[in-house]
Amino acid sequence: MPLSTSSSDAATGNTRTDLVRATRVLLVAVLGLCVTAEFGARLFVPKMSNTLSRIRLEATAARAMAVTNHAPKEMLIVGNSLLIAGVDVAQLNQPLEPTWRGVRFGMEQTTYYDWYFGMKRLTADGARPSAFVVCFEPRHLITSAVRTELFAYYLMRTRDTLEVARALDLTPSKTADLFVANTSALWALRKEIRKNVLGHLLPSLPDLMKLITHGLGAPSPSLDDILTIGKRRLKAMRAIADAADAKLIVVLMPPLTAGDTPALQQLGKELGVPILTPLTDQDLAPADYEPDQYHLNSNGRWRFTAALADQLQLALQQ
């Protein structure tokens, strides 16, 4: 009996040792897979998508902007798809050089809070443009949302996670989602990976989604709301620019009603923040837009950029 018991104990011990060893091997394998997937997401996923590749290049260029005492001074032009479609930066720079040069950082579906926190992140990372030029349509100034994981990865500081959650009244799970996306490319880009795969399987899907989500169905906020909420938000955004010793300029993109421009421009004067309105809805024709009647086409982009260059020259001299 003692010998039998000893053999049984030895067998149990061996089984336990094998289980511990197998568990360790499994954990190492899972960790290795996660690390490989993370590096793959950082290195290869942006190359799969023209949009992600552009965002990464523009983010890198924005962070590399440094203080300079010689011409041309640099301005960082930020915004969403309205900026990307509506402003030709090369055309804009022609009349501004050699005094100023614009650098674009555009990310689709972004609004005020994306770039409020984005300016914090960029300046914390060392970006020092001489001016920030923020391009929105008026309702984006009072929108309370962010581009979720992509925002967290490119535009949010880790330390701002709770501030973002408070500003947007996020649930704990959504807050945790932003925190993880801030540090993990795999987590941040997973939706973009899925979107890219669907784009290859259904090539017409992006154009269809543009028609569905272009935003014309969203209710237009009242001018009073824009002035009241916008005043508070622009003050906060200007404080970030001031801390970086940079000028803040706001460019209002169409859709924009001509009747609203005097009040909006007056708000800018009160805050010391030039608010530019190059072209309004009344200045543009249906032929200036893409089929979604929201984003400017090549003709509308040329017209808008030419008008913006004239106003921007004056604003930069103030």
Coordinates of C-alpha atoms in Angstrom, one line a residue:
M1 CA 0.0 0.0 0.0
P2 CA 2.7 2.6 0.8
L3 CA 4.4 1.9 -2.5
S4 CA 1.1 2.3 -4.4
T5 CA 0.4 5.6 -2.6
S6 CA 3.9 6.9 -3.4
S7 CA 3.4 6.0 -7.1
S8 CA 0.0 7.8 -7.1
D9 CA 1.5 10.9 -5.5
A10 CA 4.3 10.9 -8.0
A11 CA 1.9 10.6 -10.9
T12 CA -0.2 13.4 -9.5
G13 CA 2.9 15.6 -9.1
N14 CA 4.0 14.9 -12.7
T15 CA 0.5 15.7 -14.0
R16 CA 0.5 19.0 -12.1
T17 CA 4.0 19.9 -13.4
D18 CA 2.9 19.1 -17.0
L19 CA -0.2 21.2 -16.6
V20 CA 1.8 24.2 -15.2
R21 CA 4.3 23.8 -18.1
A22 CA 1.6 23.6 -20.7
T23 CA -0.1 26.7 -19.2
R24 CA 3.1 28.6 -19.4
V25 CA 3.7 27.6 -23.0
L26 CA 0.1 28.6 -23.9
L27 CA 0.5 32.0 -22.2
V28 CA 3.8 32.7 -23.9
A29 CA 2.2 31.7 -27.3
V30 CA -0.8 33.9 -26.7
L31 CA 1.5 36.8 -25.6
G32 CA 3.6 36.3 -28.7
L33 CA 0.6 36.3 -30.9
C34 CA -0.7 39.5 -29.4
V35 CA 2.7 41.2 -29.8
T36 CA 2.9 40.0 -33.4
A37 CA -0.6 41.3 -34.1
E38 CA 0.2 44.6 -32.5
F39 CA 3.3 45.2 -34.5
G40 CA 1.5 44.0 -37.6
A41 CA -1.3 46.6 -36.9
R42 CA 1.3 49.4 -36.5
L43 CA 3.4 48.5 -39.5
F44 CA 1.2 47.0 -42.1
V45 CA -2.5 48.0 -41.5
P46 CA -1.9 51.7 -42.5
K47 CA -0.4 50.4 -45.8
M48 CA -3.7 48.5 -46.5
S49 CA -5.7 51.8 -46.5
N50 CA -5.1 55.0 -48.3
T51 CA -7.0 56.9 -45.6
L52 CA -5.0 55.4 -42.7
S53 CA -1.8 55.9 -44.6
R54 CA -2.6 59.5 -45.2
I55 CA -3.6 60.0 -41.5
R56 CA -0.4 58.5 -40.3
L57 CA 1.8 60.7 -42.6
E58 CA -0.1 63.8 -41.7
A59 CA 0.1 63.1 -38.0
T60 CA 3.8 62.6 -38.3
A61 CA 4.2 65.8 -40.2
A62 CA 2.1 67.7 -37.7
R63 CA 4.2 66.5 -34.7
A64 CA 7.4 67.5 -36.5
M65 CA 6.3 71.2 -36.8
A66 CA 8.8 73.3 -34.8
V67 CA 9.1 76.9 -33.8
T68 CA 10.9 79.0 -36.4
N69 CA 12.0 82.6 -36.5
H70 CA 12.6 82.6 -40.2
A71 CA 10.2 82.4 -43.1
P72 CA 8.0 80.6 -43.9
K73 CA 6.2 80.3 -40.6
E74 CA 4.1 77.2 -40.4
M75 CA 0.3 76.8 -39.7
L76 CA -1.3 73.5 -38.9
I77 CA -4.6 73.2 -40.8
V78 CA -6.9 70.6 -39.1
G79 CA -10.4 69.4 -39.7
N80 CA -12.6 66.6 -41.1
S81 CA -13.7 65.5 -44.6
L82 CA -14.9 69.0 -45.4
L83 CA -11.3 70.2 -45.1
I84 CA -9.9 67.3 -47.1
A85 CA -12.4 67.8 -49.9
G86 CA -12.7 71.5 -49.8
V87 CA -9.2 73.0 -49.4
D88 CA -6.3 72.5 -51.8
V89 CA -3.3 73.1 -49.5
A90 CA -0.9 73.4 -52.4
Q91 CA -3.1 76.1 -54.0
L92 CA -3.6 77.8 -50.6
N93 CA 0.2 78.0 -50.0
Q94 CA 1.0 79.7 -53.3
P95 CA -0.2 83.3 -52.4
L96 CA 0.9 82.8 -48.7
E97 CA 4.5 81.9 -49.4
P98 CA 7.2 82.8 -48.6
T99 CA 5.8 84.2 -45.4
W100 CA 3.6 81.3 -44.4
R101 CA 3.2 77.6 -45.3
G102 CA 0.2 75.4 -44.4
V103 CA 0.5 71.8 -43.3
R104 CA -2.7 69.7 -43.3
F105 CA -3.8 67.1 -40.7
G106 CA -7.3 65.9 -41.6
M107 CA -9.3 63.1 -40.2
E108 CA -12.8 62.2 -41.4
Q109 CA -15.8 62.4 -39.0
T110 CA -14.0 64.6 -36.5
T111 CA -15.5 67.7 -34.8
Y112 CA -14.7 70.1 -32.0
Y113 CA -13.6 67.7 -29.2
D114 CA -11.4 65.7 -31.5
W115 CA -9.3 68.7 -32.2
Y116 CA -9.6 70.3 -28.8
F117 CA -8.0 67.3 -27.3
G118 CA -6.0 66.8 -30.5
M119 CA -4.3 70.2 -30.0
K120 CA -3.4 69.1 -26.5
R121 CA -1.9 65.9 -27.7
L122 CA 0.0 67.5 -30.6
T123 CA 1.5 70.3 -28.5
A124 CA 2.4 67.8 -25.8
D125 CA 4.2 65.7 -28.4
G126 CA 6.3 68.8 -29.4
A127 CA 4.3 70.3 -32.3
R128 CA 4.8 74.1 -32.4
P129 CA 3.1 75.6 -35.4
S130 CA 2.9 79.4 -35.4
A131 CA -0.9 79.1 -36.0
F132 CA -3.7 76.6 -35.7
V133 CA -6.3 76.8 -38.5
V134 CA -9.4 74.8 -37.5
C135 CA -11.9 74.0 -40.3
F136 CA -15.5 73.1 -39.4
E137 CA -19.0 73.7 -40.5
P138 CA -20.8 75.6 -37.7
R139 CA -22.7 72.7 -36.2
H140 CA -19.4 70.8 -35.7
L141 CA -18.3 73.5 -33.2
I142 CA -21.0 72.5 -30.8
T143 CA -21.1 68.7 -31.5
S144 CA -20.3 66.5 -28.5
A145 CA -18.6 63.5 -30.0
V146 CA -15.2 62.1 -31.0
R147 CA -14.0 59.7 -33.7
T148 CA -13.8 57.0 -30.9
E149 CA -10.8 54.6 -31.3
L150 CA -9.1 56.5 -34.1
F151 CA -9.3 59.7 -32.1
A152 CA -7.9 57.9 -29.0
Y153 CA -4.9 56.5 -30.9
Y154 CA -3.9 59.7 -32.9
L155 CA -5.4 62.7 -31.0
M156 CA -5.8 61.8 -27.3
R157 CA -3.2 61.9 -24.5
T158 CA -3.5 59.0 -22.1
R159 CA -3.9 61.5 -19.2
D160 CA -6.9 63.1 -20.8
T161 CA -9.0 59.9 -20.9
L162 CA -11.1 60.8 -17.9
E163 CA -11.5 64.4 -19.1
V164 CA -12.8 63.1 -22.4
A165 CA -15.2 60.7 -20.6
R166 CA -16.6 63.6 -18.5
A167 CA -16.9 66.0 -21.5
L168 CA -18.8 63.3 -23.5
D169 CA -20.6 61.6 -20.6
L170 CA -19.2 58.3 -21.6
T171 CA -20.0 55.0 -19.9
P172 CA -17.2 53.1 -18.1
S173 CA -17.0 50.5 -20.9
K174 CA -16.6 53.3 -23.6
T175 CA -14.0 55.0 -21.4
A176 CA -12.1 51.8 -21.1
D177 CA -12.3 51.4 -24.9
L178 CA -10.7 54.8 -25.5
F179 CA -8.0 54.0 -22.9
V180 CA -7.0 50.7 -24.6
A181 CA -7.2 52.3 -28.1
N182 CA -4.9 55.0 -27.0
T183 CA -2.1 52.5 -26.5
S184 CA -2.9 49.6 -28.9
A185 CA -2.9 50.0 -32.6
L186 CA -4.6 46.7 -33.0
W187 CA -7.5 47.7 -30.9
A188 CA -7.7 51.2 -32.3
L189 CA -7.6 50.1 -36.0
R190 CA -9.7 47.0 -35.8
K191 CA -12.8 48.7 -37.2
E192 CA -10.8 50.2 -40.0
I193 CA -9.4 46.8 -40.8
R194 CA -13.0 45.5 -41.1
K195 CA -14.0 48.5 -43.2
N196 CA -11.0 47.9 -45.5
V197 CA -11.9 44.3 -46.0
L198 CA -15.5 45.2 -46.8
G199 CA -14.2 47.8 -49.2
H200 CA -12.3 45.2 -51.1
L201 CA -15.3 42.8 -51.1
L202 CA -17.8 45.5 -52.0
P203 CA -16.0 48.3 -53.9
S204 CA -19.1 50.5 -54.2
L205 CA -19.7 50.5 -50.4
P206 CA -17.6 53.7 -49.6
D207 CA -19.6 55.7 -52.1
L208 CA -22.9 54.3 -50.8
M209 CA -21.9 55.2 -47.2
K210 CA -21.0 58.7 -48.2
L211 CA -24.5 59.2 -49.6
I212 CA -26.1 57.7 -46.5
T213 CA -24.0 59.5 -43.8
H214 CA -23.1 62.9 -45.4
G215 CA -25.0 64.6 -42.6
L216 CA -27.5 66.7 -44.4
G217 CA -30.3 64.9 -42.5
A218 CA -28.9 66.1 -39.1
P219 CA -31.0 69.0 -37.6
S220 CA -29.3 72.4 -37.9
P221 CA -28.6 74.0 -34.5
S222 CA -29.9 77.4 -33.8
L223 CA -27.6 80.3 -34.2
D224 CA -28.0 81.1 -30.5
D225 CA -26.8 77.7 -29.5
I226 CA -23.8 78.0 -31.8
L227 CA -22.9 81.4 -30.3
T228 CA -23.4 80.4 -26.7
I229 CA -21.7 77.0 -26.7
G230 CA -19.2 78.0 -29.3
K231 CA -18.0 81.0 -27.2
R232 CA -17.1 78.8 -24.3
R233 CA -15.5 76.1 -26.5
L234 CA -13.4 78.6 -28.6
K235 CA -12.1 80.2 -25.4
A236 CA -10.9 76.8 -24.2
M237 CA -9.3 76.0 -27.6
R238 CA -7.6 79.4 -27.7
A239 CA -6.1 78.8 -24.3
I240 CA -4.3 75.7 -25.8
A241 CA -3.0 77.8 -28.7
D242 CA -1.9 80.6 -26.4
A243 CA 0.0 78.1 -24.2
A244 CA 1.8 77.0 -27.3
D245 CA 2.4 80.6 -28.4
A246 CA 0.4 80.1 -31.5
K247 CA -2.5 81.9 -33.2
L248 CA -5.9 80.3 -33.5
I249 CA -8.0 80.9 -36.6
V250 CA -11.4 79.2 -37.3
V251 CA -12.5 78.6 -40.9
L252 CA -16.3 77.9 -41.3
M253 CA -16.9 75.5 -44.1
P254 CA -20.2 75.2 -46.0
P255 CA -23.0 74.4 -45.3
L256 CA -23.1 77.9 -43.9
T257 CA -25.9 80.4 -44.2
A258 CA -24.9 83.9 -45.3
G259 CA -27.3 85.4 -42.7
D260 CA -25.3 83.8 -39.8
T261 CA -21.9 85.1 -40.8
P262 CA -22.1 88.6 -39.2
A263 CA -22.9 87.2 -35.8
L264 CA -20.2 84.5 -36.0
Q265 CA -17.6 87.0 -37.2
Q266 CA -18.5 89.3 -34.3
L267 CA -18.1 86.4 -31.9
G268 CA -14.6 85.9 -33.2
K269 CA -13.8 89.6 -32.7
E270 CA -14.9 89.3 -29.0
L271 CA -12.7 86.3 -28.4
G272 CA -9.7 87.5 -30.4
V273 CA -10.1 84.5 -32.7
P274 CA -10.6 85.3 -36.4
I275 CA -13.6 83.4 -37.8
L276 CA -13.3 83.3 -41.5
T277 CA -16.3 82.6 -43.8
P278 CA -14.8 82.3 -47.4
L279 CA -17.9 81.1 -49.1
T280 CA -21.4 80.5 -47.9
D281 CA -24.3 78.4 -49.3
Q282 CA -25.4 81.4 -51.3
D283 CA -22.0 81.7 -53.0
L284 CA -21.9 78.1 -54.2
A285 CA -23.9 76.2 -56.8
P286 CA -25.0 72.6 -57.0
A287 CA -22.3 72.1 -59.6
D288 CA -19.6 72.9 -57.0
Y289 CA -20.5 69.8 -55.0
E290 CA -19.9 66.1 -55.2
P291 CA -23.1 64.0 -55.8
D292 CA -23.7 63.9 -52.0
Q293 CA -24.2 67.7 -52.2
Y294 CA -22.2 68.1 -49.1
H295 CA -18.5 67.8 -50.0
L296 CA -17.0 70.2 -52.5
N297 CA -15.8 68.8 -55.8
S298 CA -12.7 70.0 -57.7
N299 CA -14.4 73.2 -59.0
G300 CA -15.9 74.0 -55.6
R301 CA -12.5 73.3 -53.9
W302 CA -10.7 75.7 -56.3
R303 CA -13.2 78.5 -55.6
F304 CA -13.2 77.9 -51.8
T305 CA -9.4 77.8 -51.6
A306 CA -9.0 81.0 -53.6
A307 CA -11.5 82.8 -51.3
L308 CA -9.8 81.3 -48.2
A309 CA -6.3 82.4 -49.2
D310 CA -7.5 86.1 -49.4
Q311 CA -9.1 86.0 -46.0
L312 CA -6.3 84.0 -44.4
Q313 CA -3.6 86.5 -45.5
L314 CA -5.4 89.2 -43.7
A315 CA -6.0 87.1 -40.6
L316 CA -2.4 86.1 -40.3
Q317 CA -1.3 89.7 -40.4
Q318 CA -3.5 90.7 -37.4

